[in-house]
Each structure stands twice: as structure tokens, then as C-alpha cells.
mmCIF file of C-alpha atoms in Angstrom:
data_model
loop_
_atom_site.group_PDB
_atom_site.id
_atom_site.type_symbol
_atom_site.label_atom_id
_atom_site.label_comp_id
_atom_site.label_asym_id
_atom_site.label_seq_id
_atom_site.Cartn_x
_atom_site.Cartn_y
_atom_site.Cartn_z
ATOM 1 C CA GLU A 1 -40.975 -18.265 36.616
ATOM 2 C CA THR A 2 -37.959 -16.361 37.898
ATOM 3 C CA GLY A 3 -35.110 -17.621 40.034
ATOM 4 C CA VAL A 4 -36.927 -16.443 43.163
ATOM 5 C CA THR A 5 -39.221 -18.889 44.919
ATOM 6 C CA GLN A 6 -41.670 -18.252 47.724
ATOM 7 C CA THR A 7 -43.500 -20.648 50.010
ATOM 8 C CA PRO A 8 -46.257 -21.083 50.810
ATOM 9 C CA ARG A 9 -48.162 -19.627 47.868
ATOM 10 C CA HIS A 10 -51.326 -19.279 49.915
ATOM 11 C CA LEU A 11 -51.734 -18.945 53.673
ATOM 12 C CA VAL A 12 -54.799 -18.536 55.848
ATOM 13 C CA MET A 13 -54.175 -17.819 59.495
ATOM 14 C CA GLY A 14 -56.006 -16.663 62.568
ATOM 15 C CA MET A 15 -55.003 -13.580 64.467
ATOM 16 C CA THR A 16 -53.381 -15.621 67.238
ATOM 17 C CA ASN A 17 -51.335 -17.877 64.939
ATOM 18 C CA LYS A 18 -47.620 -17.715 64.262
ATOM 19 C CA LYS A 19 -46.450 -18.496 60.749
ATOM 20 C CA SER A 20 -43.470 -17.809 58.533
ATOM 21 C CA LEU A 21 -43.070 -16.933 54.885
ATOM 22 C CA LYS A 22 -40.001 -18.181 53.090
ATOM 23 C CA CYS A 23 -38.151 -16.750 50.113
ATOM 24 C CA GLU A 24 -35.175 -18.237 48.313
ATOM 25 C CA GLN A 25 -33.244 -16.807 45.403
ATOM 26 C CA HIS A 26 -30.982 -18.853 43.146
ATOM 27 C CA LEU A 27 -29.472 -15.900 41.307
ATOM 28 C CA GLY A 28 -26.441 -15.148 43.439
ATOM 29 C CA HIS A 29 -27.821 -11.738 44.361
ATOM 30 C CA ASN A 30 -26.733 -9.777 47.393
ATOM 31 C CA ALA A 31 -29.866 -7.742 48.114
ATOM 32 C CA MET A 32 -33.299 -9.038 49.073
ATOM 33 C CA TYR A 33 -36.584 -7.281 49.732
ATOM 34 C CA TRP A 34 -40.027 -7.844 51.232
ATOM 35 C CA TYR A 35 -42.979 -5.954 49.747
ATOM 36 C CA LYS A 36 -46.644 -5.840 50.704
ATOM 37 C CA GLN A 37 -49.253 -5.413 47.993
ATOM 38 C CA SER A 38 -52.799 -4.587 49.086
ATOM 39 C CA ALA A 39 -55.726 -3.961 46.811
ATOM 40 C CA LYS A 40 -55.782 -0.467 45.309
ATOM 41 C CA LYS A 41 -52.549 0.575 47.023
ATOM 42 C CA PRO A 42 -49.044 1.020 45.628
ATOM 43 C CA LEU A 43 -46.522 -1.675 46.293
ATOM 44 C CA GLU A 44 -45.167 -1.023 49.813
ATOM 45 C CA LEU A 45 -41.528 -1.749 50.574
ATOM 46 C CA MET A 46 -41.243 -3.380 54.011
ATOM 47 C CA PHE A 47 -37.665 -4.507 54.525
ATOM 48 C CA VAL A 48 -34.362 -4.444 52.660
ATOM 49 C CA TYR A 49 -31.384 -6.699 53.285
ATOM 50 C CA ASN A 50 -27.956 -6.282 51.741
ATOM 51 C CA PHE A 51 -25.312 -8.956 52.361
ATOM 52 C CA LYS A 52 -27.569 -10.369 55.113
ATOM 53 C CA GLU A 53 -27.721 -7.034 56.934
ATOM 54 C CA GLN A 54 -30.983 -5.159 57.264
ATOM 55 C CA THR A 55 -30.605 -1.758 55.671
ATOM 56 C CA GLU A 56 -34.202 -0.609 55.788
ATOM 57 C CA ASN A 57 -37.237 -1.122 57.947
ATOM 58 C CA ASN A 58 -39.981 0.969 56.464
ATOM 59 C CA SER A 59 -41.865 1.595 59.728
ATOM 60 C CA VAL A 60 -43.268 -1.907 59.678
ATOM 61 C CA PRO A 61 -45.198 -3.049 62.807
ATOM 62 C CA SER A 62 -43.292 -5.430 65.055
ATOM 63 C CA ARG A 63 -45.794 -8.224 64.375
ATOM 64 C CA PHE A 64 -43.748 -8.668 61.173
ATOM 65 C CA SER A 65 -40.256 -9.935 61.910
ATOM 66 C CA PRO A 66 -37.780 -10.521 59.071
ATOM 67 C CA GLU A 67 -34.821 -12.879 59.150
ATOM 68 C CA CYS A 68 -32.014 -13.240 56.639
ATOM 69 C CA PRO A 69 -29.698 -16.117 57.592
ATOM 70 C CA ASN A 70 -27.706 -15.854 54.346
ATOM 71 C CA SER A 71 -27.810 -13.981 51.058
ATOM 72 C CA SER A 72 -30.017 -16.628 49.450
ATOM 73 C CA HIS A 73 -32.767 -16.937 52.039
ATOM 74 C CA LEU A 74 -35.200 -14.478 53.520
ATOM 75 C CA PHE A 75 -37.983 -15.152 55.984
ATOM 76 C CA LEU A 76 -40.884 -13.110 57.251
ATOM 77 C CA HIS A 77 -42.154 -14.286 60.623
ATOM 78 C CA LEU A 78 -45.743 -13.384 61.381
ATOM 79 C CA HIS A 79 -47.498 -13.267 64.736
ATOM 80 C CA THR A 80 -50.705 -11.744 66.079
ATOM 81 C CA LEU A 81 -51.610 -10.293 62.716
ATOM 82 C CA GLN A 82 -54.685 -8.204 61.995
ATOM 83 C CA PRO A 83 -57.239 -8.679 59.201
ATOM 84 C CA GLU A 84 -55.871 -5.573 57.465
ATOM 85 C CA ASP A 85 -52.567 -7.424 57.057
ATOM 86 C CA SER A 86 -54.233 -9.636 54.465
ATOM 87 C CA ALA A 87 -52.365 -8.982 51.236
ATOM 88 C CA LEU A 88 -49.988 -10.399 48.671
ATOM 89 C CA TYR A 89 -46.473 -10.519 50.104
ATOM 90 C CA LEU A 90 -43.759 -10.363 47.509
ATOM 91 C CA CYS A 91 -40.102 -11.151 47.856
ATOM 92 C CA ALA A 92 -37.546 -9.742 45.433
ATOM 93 C CA SER A 93 -33.810 -9.768 44.933
ATOM 94 C CA SER A 94 -31.287 -7.709 43.000
ATOM 95 C CA GLN A 95 -27.564 -7.998 42.332
ATOM 96 C CA ASP A 96 -26.953 -5.272 44.869
ATOM 97 C CA LEU A 97 -28.578 -2.054 46.036
ATOM 98 C CA ALA A 98 -26.673 0.228 43.675
ATOM 99 C CA GLY A 99 -28.937 3.228 44.099
ATOM 100 C CA GLY A 100 -31.861 1.780 42.217
ATOM 101 C CA HIS A 101 -29.931 0.975 39.018
ATOM 102 C CA ASN A 102 -30.500 -2.734 39.197
ATOM 103 C CA GLU A 103 -33.593 -4.561 38.129
ATOM 104 C CA GLN A 104 -35.370 -6.534 40.783
ATOM 105 C CA PHE A 105 -36.425 -10.130 40.341
ATOM 106 C CA PHE A 106 -39.660 -11.044 42.062
ATOM 107 C CA GLY A 107 -41.031 -14.259 43.437
ATOM 108 C CA PRO A 108 -44.630 -15.302 42.747
ATOM 109 C CA GLY A 109 -45.813 -14.042 46.115
ATOM 110 C CA THR A 110 -47.675 -15.447 49.099
ATOM 111 C CA ARG A 111 -51.379 -14.624 49.271
ATOM 112 C CA LEU A 112 -52.040 -14.137 52.989
ATOM 113 C CA THR A 113 -55.500 -14.053 54.503
ATOM 114 C CA VAL A 114 -55.893 -13.193 58.171
ATOM 115 C CA LEU A 115 -59.193 -14.221 59.710
ATOM 116 C CA SER B 1 -41.596 11.296 48.092
ATOM 117 C CA GLN B 2 -40.175 10.195 44.766
ATOM 118 C CA GLN B 3 -42.935 8.116 43.202
ATOM 119 C CA GLY B 4 -43.984 7.591 39.638
ATOM 120 C CA GLU B 5 -47.646 7.944 38.837
ATOM 121 C CA GLU B 6 -49.061 5.982 35.959
ATOM 122 C CA ASP B 7 -51.811 7.204 33.714
ATOM 123 C CA PRO B 8 -54.394 5.977 32.908
ATOM 124 C CA GLN B 9 -55.286 3.827 35.910
ATOM 125 C CA ALA B 10 -57.046 1.369 33.622
ATOM 126 C CA LEU B 11 -57.077 0.798 29.882
ATOM 127 C CA SER B 12 -59.089 -1.577 27.689
ATOM 128 C CA ILE B 13 -58.232 -2.017 24.024
ATOM 129 C CA GLN B 14 -58.943 -4.477 21.250
ATOM 130 C CA GLU B 15 -56.409 -7.159 20.486
ATOM 131 C CA GLY B 16 -54.042 -5.963 17.800
ATOM 132 C CA GLU B 17 -54.242 -2.310 18.803
ATOM 133 C CA ASN B 18 -51.415 -0.379 20.415
ATOM 134 C CA ALA B 19 -51.483 0.450 24.124
ATOM 135 C CA THR B 20 -49.795 3.500 25.605
ATOM 136 C CA MET B 21 -49.219 4.108 29.292
ATOM 137 C CA ASN B 22 -47.591 7.125 30.861
ATOM 138 C CA CYS B 23 -45.610 7.716 34.010
ATOM 139 C CA SER B 24 -44.870 11.060 35.623
ATOM 140 C CA TYR B 25 -42.437 11.615 38.457
ATOM 141 C CA LYS B 26 -41.441 14.493 40.659
ATOM 142 C CA THR B 27 -37.678 14.835 41.030
ATOM 143 C CA SER B 28 -34.646 14.219 38.851
ATOM 144 C CA ILE B 29 -33.755 10.595 38.259
ATOM 145 C CA ASN B 30 -30.899 8.746 36.591
ATOM 146 C CA ASN B 31 -33.024 5.866 35.349
ATOM 147 C CA LEU B 32 -36.588 4.602 35.208
ATOM 148 C CA GLN B 33 -37.833 1.031 35.056
ATOM 149 C CA TRP B 34 -41.047 -0.566 33.828
ATOM 150 C CA TYR B 35 -42.463 -3.793 35.247
ATOM 151 C CA ARG B 36 -45.420 -6.021 34.407
ATOM 152 C CA GLN B 37 -47.554 -7.995 36.846
ATOM 153 C CA ASN B 38 -49.998 -10.671 35.837
ATOM 154 C CA SER B 39 -52.952 -11.042 38.186
ATOM 155 C CA GLY B 40 -51.865 -12.141 41.657
ATOM 156 C CA ARG B 41 -48.306 -12.906 40.612
ATOM 157 C CA GLY B 42 -44.888 -11.362 41.054
ATOM 158 C CA LEU B 43 -43.619 -8.456 38.997
ATOM 159 C CA VAL B 44 -41.470 -9.006 35.937
ATOM 160 C CA HIS B 45 -38.906 -6.464 34.814
ATOM 161 C CA LEU B 46 -39.520 -5.203 31.287
ATOM 162 C CA ILE B 47 -37.039 -2.469 30.574
ATOM 163 C CA LEU B 48 -34.734 0.099 32.166
ATOM 164 C CA ILE B 49 -34.111 3.423 30.491
ATOM 165 C CA ARG B 50 -31.325 5.741 31.632
ATOM 166 C CA SER B 51 -31.588 9.483 31.879
ATOM 167 C CA ASN B 52 -29.282 9.982 28.881
ATOM 168 C CA GLU B 53 -31.528 7.826 26.691
ATOM 169 C CA ARG B 54 -34.641 9.173 24.992
ATOM 170 C CA GLU B 55 -36.043 5.955 23.626
ATOM 171 C CA LYS B 56 -35.498 2.261 24.057
ATOM 172 C CA HIS B 57 -36.999 -0.784 22.357
ATOM 173 C CA SER B 58 -37.487 -4.374 23.424
ATOM 174 C CA GLY B 59 -39.526 -6.551 21.081
ATOM 175 C CA ARG B 60 -43.010 -5.008 20.898
ATOM 176 C CA LEU B 61 -42.212 -2.575 23.705
ATOM 177 C CA ARG B 62 -41.084 0.977 23.202
ATOM 178 C CA VAL B 63 -40.205 3.183 26.143
ATOM 179 C CA THR B 64 -39.535 6.894 25.966
ATOM 180 C CA LEU B 65 -38.136 9.205 28.605
ATOM 181 C CA ASP B 66 -38.492 12.975 28.649
ATOM 182 C CA THR B 67 -36.452 14.293 31.555
ATOM 183 C CA SER B 68 -37.519 17.887 30.888
ATOM 184 C CA LYS B 69 -41.156 16.920 31.421
ATOM 185 C CA LYS B 70 -40.320 14.298 34.031
ATOM 186 C CA SER B 71 -42.330 11.707 32.209
ATOM 187 C CA SER B 72 -41.996 8.341 30.529
ATOM 188 C CA SER B 73 -44.253 6.333 28.289
ATOM 189 C CA LEU B 74 -44.564 2.633 27.573
ATOM 190 C CA LEU B 75 -45.980 1.636 24.202
ATOM 191 C CA ILE B 76 -47.014 -1.939 23.492
ATOM 192 C CA THR B 77 -47.577 -2.501 19.801
ATOM 193 C CA ALA B 78 -49.874 -5.107 18.233
ATOM 194 C CA SER B 79 -51.307 -6.089 21.619
ATOM 195 C CA ARG B 80 -52.119 -9.696 22.466
ATOM 196 C CA ALA B 81 -54.375 -11.310 25.051
ATOM 197 C CA ALA B 82 -51.267 -12.269 27.011
ATOM 198 C CA ASP B 83 -50.456 -8.568 27.490
ATOM 199 C CA THR B 84 -53.393 -8.289 29.905
ATOM 200 C CA ALA B 85 -51.661 -7.289 33.146
ATOM 201 C CA SER B 86 -50.800 -4.349 35.376
ATOM 202 C CA TYR B 87 -47.864 -2.204 34.364
ATOM 203 C CA PHE B 88 -45.758 -0.246 36.833
ATOM 204 C CA CYS B 89 -43.078 2.349 36.477
ATOM 205 C CA ALA B 90 -40.391 2.454 39.145
ATOM 206 C CA THR B 91 -38.013 5.265 40.011
ATOM 207 C CA PRO B 92 -34.884 5.119 42.167
ATOM 208 C CA ALA B 93 -34.810 6.577 45.655
ATOM 209 C CA TYR B 94 -31.424 6.213 47.357
ATOM 210 C CA ASP B 95 -30.803 2.458 47.567
ATOM 211 C CA LYS B 96 -34.278 1.331 46.578
ATOM 212 C CA ILE B 97 -36.862 1.821 43.892
ATOM 213 C CA ILE B 98 -40.359 3.187 44.366
ATOM 214 C CA PHE B 99 -43.267 1.769 42.384
ATOM 215 C CA GLY B 100 -46.293 3.662 41.179
ATOM 216 C CA LYS B 101 -49.859 2.424 41.526
ATOM 217 C CA GLY B 102 -49.837 0.939 38.058
ATOM 218 C CA THR B 103 -51.975 0.866 34.933
ATOM 219 C CA ARG B 104 -54.329 -2.095 34.530
ATOM 220 C CA LEU B 105 -54.355 -3.108 30.881
ATOM 221 C CA HIS B 106 -57.096 -5.361 29.542
ATOM 222 C CA ILE B 107 -56.876 -6.705 26.011
ATOM 223 C CA LEU B 108 -60.283 -7.496 24.555
ATOM 224 C CA PRO B 109 -60.623 -10.421 22.116
#
């Protein structure tokens, strides 16, 4: 596995629940990312953080709320989700943004099912 | 938008054979990356090739880049069962990278 961990690995929640996904990277990287991967769709970039500051919100609905308390931790807070939000949520990090030159290191993902 | 498109979408070959996947993109780039994803897991970086490079090797992987045709290929030689995965190309777009839909590779025993 890489130096990026994600918890939980699996999550089942109802539409009225509130839950959080956690990501931690042990690589000393400055940039962190949340991606959504649905079946038969390209990987969708959701949020980008660089030095704890959000640099991109890719038109993500407000029921997804990211938090980056420091360069090593990234959270995705979930509330009032819809069944179509069921997907694999991947966290990644890179040394910095650097215009796409840097490789990204991915966590194993959280498989989310919304009932 | 700048997005690589992999071809074919799916590929099944016998173990020991070579597998070739292609990626086409739309606008000029300064590098291109390939990633692998095992079923339901995170992506793993395989190789980055810069625009001034035509070919790059890493173990059983060979990546080519043709900037005039805006295309790249990933060749896996002497395939193994463990190579069964999805393979994605990724191209830079400002401060991020954009992934294609991927090629699903299945190695048959």
C-alpha cells in the first residue's frame, strides 16, 4: 500500500445520516485531492487543497464538505446524500501542484453506499 | 476539456502475451502519466513521460509518446495474471491532472 491511508474502507449510510471520510498522508506532501469514481465514468476531481488552502471546488454539491486542518489530513464530511452519490471516494496527495508534473499517490479508497 | 481517451476500453489476452493500450489527447501537453488500478482500489502511478521524450521503459512497461499525433501507448510485455487491472492515462490541466476512462485489461490463464 502507499503512504496514503483512508478510513473507513466501506461505509453504508442512509440519506439522512451525517458521516465523515478521513484521509491521511505520511509522505510530507503539500497537495491533497478528493476524487469520486462511479461505475463507467471517468475519475472525477472534487476538491484540491494546497498547503491547507482549497484551490479547487469542481462544482461539487454542498452536501459534500471538505476540511483540511493540516497538510497531512483531509476530511470529506457527508450529509443528506443521495443514492447516486454511491461511489468509490479516493484521496490522493502529491508533493505540490506544479502544473500536473508530479505523480499523485492514492489511498485505497472508501466504498460508499447510500441507501 | 483536456482529457486523455484510452483505447481499447477492454482487452483480454493470454498470459505471456504482450498488451498494448493507447491514449489520445486533444491539446499540447508537457507530460503524460500512466496509472494502474486494481479492482476497487486506489490508483498506482506507473510512469511519467515528458514531451521531449519519445520512449520510456520501466521493467516490463514501455511507454511511447508521439506529440505530433497527440497520442501515447503503454506496452506491457510478457503479461502476468497480476497485470489484470484498469489502466489510465492522465494529462496535465493547469494545476491538476485529468484522467481518462481507462482500459480494462484481463489476463487469461
